[in-house]
Amino acid sequence: MDRTVLERFPAGGPREHWPAEEYAGACREEGVPARVVMDLASDAFLVVVEQRAPRRAEPRDVPVRE
């Protein structure tokens, strides 16, 4: 799975104010399956969308002509 970061929000926001959750909620209303995760290294909330990696085509047995 690949993740795409749509937006970053600092973790030190005002009390009772959740801008990352509000942004993710607005994205979900538009049909984008966004969710919020915490990036501990940067002390920020990230709004991300998880995307499945494209499936690789399985090699097919191709008959060899002689």
Short mmCIF file of C-alpha atoms in Angstrom, two decimals:
data_model
loop_
_atom_site.label_atom_id
_atom_site.label_comp_id
_atom_site.label_asym_id
_atom_site.label_seq_id
_atom_site.Cartn_x
_atom_site.Cartn_y
_atom_site.Cartn_z
CA MET A 1 0.00 0.00 0.00
CA ASP A 2 1.13 3.48 -0.82
CA ARG A 3 0.10 6.56 1.11
CA THR A 4 -0.35 10.00 -0.33
CA VAL A 5 -0.19 12.92 2.10
CA LEU A 6 -2.88 15.46 1.24
CA GLU A 7 -2.13 17.97 4.01
CA ARG A 8 -0.05 18.46 7.20
CA PHE A 9 -1.21 20.16 10.39
CA PRO A 10 0.95 21.00 13.43
CA ALA A 11 0.08 19.01 16.53
CA GLY A 12 0.13 22.05 18.81
CA GLY A 13 -3.19 23.54 17.73
CA PRO A 14 -5.67 25.24 20.06
CA ARG A 15 -7.79 23.10 22.39
CA GLU A 16 -11.02 21.65 21.04
CA HIS A 17 -9.95 22.54 17.51
CA TRP A 18 -9.11 19.66 15.17
CA PRO A 19 -8.17 21.09 11.75
CA ALA A 20 -6.79 17.80 10.45
CA GLU A 21 -10.03 15.97 11.31
CA GLU A 22 -12.09 18.76 9.77
CA TYR A 23 -10.04 18.64 6.57
CA ALA A 24 -10.27 14.84 6.38
CA GLY A 25 -14.02 15.05 6.96
CA ALA A 26 -14.40 17.51 4.10
CA CYS A 27 -12.39 15.19 1.86
CA ARG A 28 -14.61 12.24 2.81
CA GLU A 29 -17.71 14.29 1.97
CA GLU A 30 -16.24 14.70 -1.52
CA GLY A 31 -15.72 10.95 -1.82
CA VAL A 32 -12.01 10.84 -0.99
CA PRO A 33 -11.30 8.15 1.66
CA ALA A 34 -8.99 10.37 3.73
CA ARG A 35 -7.91 9.64 7.29
CA VAL A 36 -5.70 11.29 9.89
CA VAL A 37 -2.46 9.78 11.16
CA MET A 38 0.14 11.16 13.58
CA ASP A 39 3.71 11.62 12.39
CA LEU A 40 5.69 11.46 15.62
CA ALA A 41 8.98 12.43 13.97
CA SER A 42 7.63 15.81 12.81
CA ASP A 43 5.00 16.21 15.59
CA ALA A 44 2.28 16.76 13.01
CA PHE A 45 -1.04 15.28 11.99
CA LEU A 46 -1.14 14.08 8.40
CA VAL A 47 -4.25 13.67 6.29
CA VAL A 48 -3.53 10.69 4.06
CA VAL A 49 -5.16 8.55 1.41
CA GLU A 50 -4.06 4.96 1.14
CA GLN A 51 -3.83 3.57 -2.35
CA ARG A 52 -3.27 0.03 -3.37
CA ALA A 53 -0.16 -0.49 -5.41
CA PRO A 54 -0.97 -1.52 -8.95
CA ARG A 55 -0.98 -5.26 -9.40
CA ARG A 56 1.86 -6.58 -11.43
CA ALA A 57 0.96 -8.74 -14.35
CA GLU A 58 1.79 -12.36 -13.79
CA PRO A 59 4.23 -13.75 -16.33
CA ARG A 60 2.43 -15.98 -18.78
CA ASP A 61 3.79 -19.13 -20.22
CA VAL A 62 4.28 -18.29 -23.86
CA PRO A 63 4.79 -21.25 -26.13
CA VAL A 64 8.08 -21.15 -27.94
CA ARG A 65 7.87 -21.76 -31.67
CA GLU A 66 10.69 -23.70 -33.17
#
